[in-house]
């Protein structure tokens, strides 16, 4: 998928990957304020991923299922789009530190 990205976006992702884990930093810090902020960001990201999934299903998967094309909708990188989006949303939710809320 990165081969389709703008060079600056690709470099940003690569720089973030090379950096330290924010999750591990927040976890080790035992700082409730940092933990709450981290979890709030992940919850918002999970909401965005759910919204993105609904848009793909509504405007791509559902119309495609009404045609003779029985292939699953593919994402930019050739992945099964709906499965991929569901898995990224699940991974995002699983990264939340305090799930008691």
mmCIF file with all atom_site columns, C-alpha atoms in Angstrom:
data_model
loop_
_atom_site.group_PDB
_atom_site.id
_atom_site.type_symbol
_atom_site.label_atom_id
_atom_site.label_alt_id
_atom_site.label_comp_id
_atom_site.label_asym_id
_atom_site.label_entity_id
_atom_site.label_seq_id
_atom_site.pdbx_PDB_ins_code
_atom_site.Cartn_x
_atom_site.Cartn_y
_atom_site.Cartn_z
_atom_site.occupancy
_atom_site.B_iso_or_equiv
_atom_site.pdbx_formal_charge
_atom_site.auth_seq_id
_atom_site.auth_comp_id
_atom_site.auth_asym_id
_atom_site.auth_atom_id
_atom_site.pdbx_PDB_model_num
ATOM 1   C CA . UNK A 1 1   ? 0.000   0.000   0.000   1.00 0.00 ? 1   UNK A CA 1
ATOM 2   C CA . UNK A 1 2   ? 2.857   2.367   0.711   1.00 0.00 ? 2   UNK A CA 1
ATOM 3   C CA . UNK A 1 3   ? 3.871   2.402   -2.917  1.00 0.00 ? 3   UNK A CA 1
ATOM 4   C CA . UNK A 1 4   ? 0.670   4.387   -3.560  1.00 0.00 ? 4   UNK A CA 1
ATOM 5   C CA . UNK A 1 5   ? 1.359   6.969   -0.843  1.00 0.00 ? 5   UNK A CA 1
ATOM 6   C CA . UNK A 1 6   ? 2.780   10.404  -1.226  1.00 0.00 ? 6   UNK A CA 1
ATOM 7   C CA . UNK A 1 7   ? 6.508   10.324  -0.383  1.00 0.00 ? 7   UNK A CA 1
ATOM 8   C CA . UNK A 1 8   ? 6.080   12.605  2.651   1.00 0.00 ? 8   UNK A CA 1
ATOM 9   C CA . UNK A 1 9   ? 3.321   10.375  4.082   1.00 0.00 ? 9   UNK A CA 1
ATOM 10  C CA . UNK A 1 10  ? 5.462   7.295   3.558   1.00 0.00 ? 10  UNK A CA 1
ATOM 11  C CA . UNK A 1 11  ? 8.422   8.930   5.320   1.00 0.00 ? 11  UNK A CA 1
ATOM 12  C CA . UNK A 1 12  ? 6.227   9.932   8.280   1.00 0.00 ? 12  UNK A CA 1
ATOM 13  C CA . UNK A 1 13  ? 4.990   6.366   8.746   1.00 0.00 ? 13  UNK A CA 1
ATOM 14  C CA . UNK A 1 14  ? 8.531   5.031   8.507   1.00 0.00 ? 14  UNK A CA 1
ATOM 15  C CA . UNK A 1 15  ? 9.753   7.570   11.088  1.00 0.00 ? 15  UNK A CA 1
ATOM 16  C CA . UNK A 1 16  ? 6.964   6.653   13.522  1.00 0.00 ? 16  UNK A CA 1
ATOM 17  C CA . UNK A 1 17  ? 7.727   2.948   13.078  1.00 0.00 ? 17  UNK A CA 1
ATOM 18  C CA . UNK A 1 18  ? 11.383  3.529   13.973  1.00 0.00 ? 18  UNK A CA 1
ATOM 19  C CA . UNK A 1 19  ? 10.512  5.445   17.113  1.00 0.00 ? 19  UNK A CA 1
ATOM 20  C CA . UNK A 1 20  ? 9.680   4.107   20.547  1.00 0.00 ? 20  UNK A CA 1
ATOM 21  C CA . UNK A 1 21  ? 6.304   2.515   21.297  1.00 0.00 ? 21  UNK A CA 1
ATOM 22  C CA . UNK A 1 22  ? 3.930   5.131   22.669  1.00 0.00 ? 22  UNK A CA 1
ATOM 23  C CA . UNK A 1 23  ? 1.796   2.369   24.182  1.00 0.00 ? 23  UNK A CA 1
ATOM 24  C CA . UNK A 1 24  ? 4.738   0.884   26.097  1.00 0.00 ? 24  UNK A CA 1
ATOM 25  C CA . UNK A 1 25  ? 5.870   4.329   27.240  1.00 0.00 ? 25  UNK A CA 1
ATOM 26  C CA . UNK A 1 26  ? 2.413   5.188   28.589  1.00 0.00 ? 26  UNK A CA 1
ATOM 27  C CA . UNK A 1 27  ? 2.039   1.761   30.176  1.00 0.00 ? 27  UNK A CA 1
ATOM 28  C CA . UNK A 1 28  ? 5.383   1.988   32.009  1.00 0.00 ? 28  UNK A CA 1
ATOM 29  C CA . UNK A 1 29  ? 4.828   5.580   33.106  1.00 0.00 ? 29  UNK A CA 1
ATOM 30  C CA . UNK A 1 30  ? 1.898   4.711   35.409  1.00 0.00 ? 30  UNK A CA 1
ATOM 31  C CA . UNK A 1 31  ? 0.651   8.223   34.649  1.00 0.00 ? 31  UNK A CA 1
ATOM 32  C CA . UNK A 1 32  ? -3.164  8.185   34.725  1.00 0.00 ? 32  UNK A CA 1
ATOM 33  C CA . UNK A 1 33  ? -3.428  11.424  32.770  1.00 0.00 ? 33  UNK A CA 1
ATOM 34  C CA . UNK A 1 34  ? -1.241  10.052  29.960  1.00 0.00 ? 34  UNK A CA 1
ATOM 35  C CA . UNK A 1 35  ? -3.094  6.736   30.030  1.00 0.00 ? 35  UNK A CA 1
ATOM 36  C CA . UNK A 1 36  ? -6.478  8.462   29.802  1.00 0.00 ? 36  UNK A CA 1
ATOM 37  C CA . UNK A 1 37  ? -5.321  10.640  26.906  1.00 0.00 ? 37  UNK A CA 1
ATOM 38  C CA . UNK A 1 38  ? -3.829  7.631   25.099  1.00 0.00 ? 38  UNK A CA 1
ATOM 39  C CA . UNK A 1 39  ? -7.034  5.614   25.527  1.00 0.00 ? 39  UNK A CA 1
ATOM 40  C CA . UNK A 1 40  ? -9.190  8.554   24.419  1.00 0.00 ? 40  UNK A CA 1
ATOM 41  C CA . UNK A 1 41  ? -7.159  8.800   21.208  1.00 0.00 ? 41  UNK A CA 1
ATOM 42  C CA . UNK A 1 42  ? -7.551  5.092   20.545  1.00 0.00 ? 42  UNK A CA 1
ATOM 43  C CA . UNK A 1 43  ? -11.289 5.193   21.194  1.00 0.00 ? 43  UNK A CA 1
ATOM 44  C CA . UNK A 1 44  ? -11.648 8.043   18.688  1.00 0.00 ? 44  UNK A CA 1
ATOM 45  C CA . UNK A 1 45  ? -9.526  6.134   16.195  1.00 0.00 ? 45  UNK A CA 1
ATOM 46  C CA . UNK A 1 46  ? -11.733 3.048   16.676  1.00 0.00 ? 46  UNK A CA 1
ATOM 47  C CA . UNK A 1 47  ? -14.807 5.236   16.037  1.00 0.00 ? 47  UNK A CA 1
ATOM 48  C CA . UNK A 1 48  ? -13.196 6.501   12.837  1.00 0.00 ? 48  UNK A CA 1
ATOM 49  C CA . UNK A 1 49  ? -12.361 2.943   11.763  1.00 0.00 ? 49  UNK A CA 1
ATOM 50  C CA . UNK A 1 50  ? -15.996 1.911   12.363  1.00 0.00 ? 50  UNK A CA 1
ATOM 51  C CA . UNK A 1 51  ? -17.220 4.864   10.314  1.00 0.00 ? 51  UNK A CA 1
ATOM 52  C CA . UNK A 1 52  ? -14.770 4.047   7.506   1.00 0.00 ? 52  UNK A CA 1
ATOM 53  C CA . UNK A 1 53  ? -15.966 0.434   7.520   1.00 0.00 ? 53  UNK A CA 1
ATOM 54  C CA . UNK A 1 54  ? -19.615 1.528   7.280   1.00 0.00 ? 54  UNK A CA 1
ATOM 55  C CA . UNK A 1 55  ? -18.813 3.774   4.310   1.00 0.00 ? 55  UNK A CA 1
ATOM 56  C CA . UNK A 1 56  ? -16.985 0.968   2.483   1.00 0.00 ? 56  UNK A CA 1
ATOM 57  C CA . UNK A 1 57  ? -19.837 -1.466  3.103   1.00 0.00 ? 57  UNK A CA 1
ATOM 58  C CA . UNK A 1 58  ? -22.533 1.026   2.133   1.00 0.00 ? 58  UNK A CA 1
ATOM 59  C CA . UNK A 1 59  ? -20.963 2.471   -0.990  1.00 0.00 ? 59  UNK A CA 1
ATOM 60  C CA . UNK A 1 60  ? -18.750 -0.360  -2.248  1.00 0.00 ? 60  UNK A CA 1
ATOM 61  C CA . UNK A 1 61  ? -19.583 -3.774  -0.821  1.00 0.00 ? 61  UNK A CA 1
ATOM 62  C CA . UNK A 1 62  ? -23.384 -3.545  -0.946  1.00 0.00 ? 62  UNK A CA 1
ATOM 63  C CA . UNK A 1 63  ? -23.581 -2.149  -4.511  1.00 0.00 ? 63  UNK A CA 1
ATOM 64  C CA . UNK A 1 64  ? -20.966 -4.676  -5.647  1.00 0.00 ? 64  UNK A CA 1
ATOM 65  C CA . UNK A 1 65  ? -22.980 -7.567  -4.200  1.00 0.00 ? 65  UNK A CA 1
ATOM 66  C CA . UNK A 1 66  ? -25.904 -6.573  -6.435  1.00 0.00 ? 66  UNK A CA 1
ATOM 67  C CA . UNK A 1 67  ? -23.845 -7.147  -9.578  1.00 0.00 ? 67  UNK A CA 1
ATOM 68  C CA . UNK A 1 68  ? -22.683 -10.381 -11.159 1.00 0.00 ? 68  UNK A CA 1
ATOM 69  C CA . UNK A 1 69  ? -19.222 -9.769  -9.687  1.00 0.00 ? 69  UNK A CA 1
ATOM 70  C CA . UNK A 1 70  ? -18.895 -12.206 -6.788  1.00 0.00 ? 70  UNK A CA 1
ATOM 71  C CA . UNK A 1 71  ? -15.339 -11.148 -5.854  1.00 0.00 ? 71  UNK A CA 1
ATOM 72  C CA . UNK A 1 72  ? -14.841 -9.461  -2.483  1.00 0.00 ? 72  UNK A CA 1
ATOM 73  C CA . UNK A 1 73  ? -14.045 -5.757  -2.556  1.00 0.00 ? 73  UNK A CA 1
ATOM 74  C CA . UNK A 1 74  ? -10.289 -5.253  -2.622  1.00 0.00 ? 74  UNK A CA 1
ATOM 75  C CA . UNK A 1 75  ? -8.427  -2.432  -0.960  1.00 0.00 ? 75  UNK A CA 1
ATOM 76  C CA . UNK A 1 76  ? -5.630  -0.422  -2.534  1.00 0.00 ? 76  UNK A CA 1
ATOM 77  C CA . UNK A 1 77  ? -3.041  -3.039  -1.591  1.00 0.00 ? 77  UNK A CA 1
ATOM 78  C CA . UNK A 1 78  ? -5.144  -5.933  -2.910  1.00 0.00 ? 78  UNK A CA 1
ATOM 79  C CA . UNK A 1 79  ? -6.460  -7.050  0.485   1.00 0.00 ? 79  UNK A CA 1
ATOM 80  C CA . UNK A 1 80  ? -10.060 -8.081  1.168   1.00 0.00 ? 80  UNK A CA 1
ATOM 81  C CA . UNK A 1 81  ? -11.225 -4.594  2.197   1.00 0.00 ? 81  UNK A CA 1
ATOM 82  C CA . UNK A 1 82  ? -13.967 -5.456  4.695   1.00 0.00 ? 82  UNK A CA 1
ATOM 83  C CA . UNK A 1 83  ? -11.883 -8.099  6.511   1.00 0.00 ? 83  UNK A CA 1
ATOM 84  C CA . UNK A 1 84  ? -8.894  -5.764  6.614   1.00 0.00 ? 84  UNK A CA 1
ATOM 85  C CA . UNK A 1 85  ? -10.901 -2.835  7.984   1.00 0.00 ? 85  UNK A CA 1
ATOM 86  C CA . UNK A 1 86  ? -12.490 -5.039  10.641  1.00 0.00 ? 86  UNK A CA 1
ATOM 87  C CA . UNK A 1 87  ? -9.084  -6.374  11.696  1.00 0.00 ? 87  UNK A CA 1
ATOM 88  C CA . UNK A 1 88  ? -7.579  -2.881  12.014  1.00 0.00 ? 88  UNK A CA 1
ATOM 89  C CA . UNK A 1 89  ? -10.549 -1.749  14.103  1.00 0.00 ? 89  UNK A CA 1
ATOM 90  C CA . UNK A 1 90  ? -10.182 -4.806  16.345  1.00 0.00 ? 90  UNK A CA 1
ATOM 91  C CA . UNK A 1 91  ? -6.434  -4.227  16.748  1.00 0.00 ? 91  UNK A CA 1
ATOM 92  C CA . UNK A 1 92  ? -7.097  -0.596  17.660  1.00 0.00 ? 92  UNK A CA 1
ATOM 93  C CA . UNK A 1 93  ? -9.625  -1.578  20.331  1.00 0.00 ? 93  UNK A CA 1
ATOM 94  C CA . UNK A 1 94  ? -7.265  -4.219  21.715  1.00 0.00 ? 94  UNK A CA 1
ATOM 95  C CA . UNK A 1 95  ? -4.570  -1.563  22.181  1.00 0.00 ? 95  UNK A CA 1
ATOM 96  C CA . UNK A 1 96  ? -6.680  0.393   24.669  1.00 0.00 ? 96  UNK A CA 1
ATOM 97  C CA . UNK A 1 97  ? -5.031  0.122   28.081  1.00 0.00 ? 97  UNK A CA 1
ATOM 98  C CA . UNK A 1 98  ? -8.023  0.672   30.405  1.00 0.00 ? 98  UNK A CA 1
ATOM 99  C CA . UNK A 1 99  ? -11.049 -1.172  29.067  1.00 0.00 ? 99  UNK A CA 1
ATOM 100 C CA . UNK A 1 100 ? -13.068 -0.741  32.276  1.00 0.00 ? 100 UNK A CA 1
ATOM 101 C CA . UNK A 1 101 ? -14.746 2.447   31.009  1.00 0.00 ? 101 UNK A CA 1
#
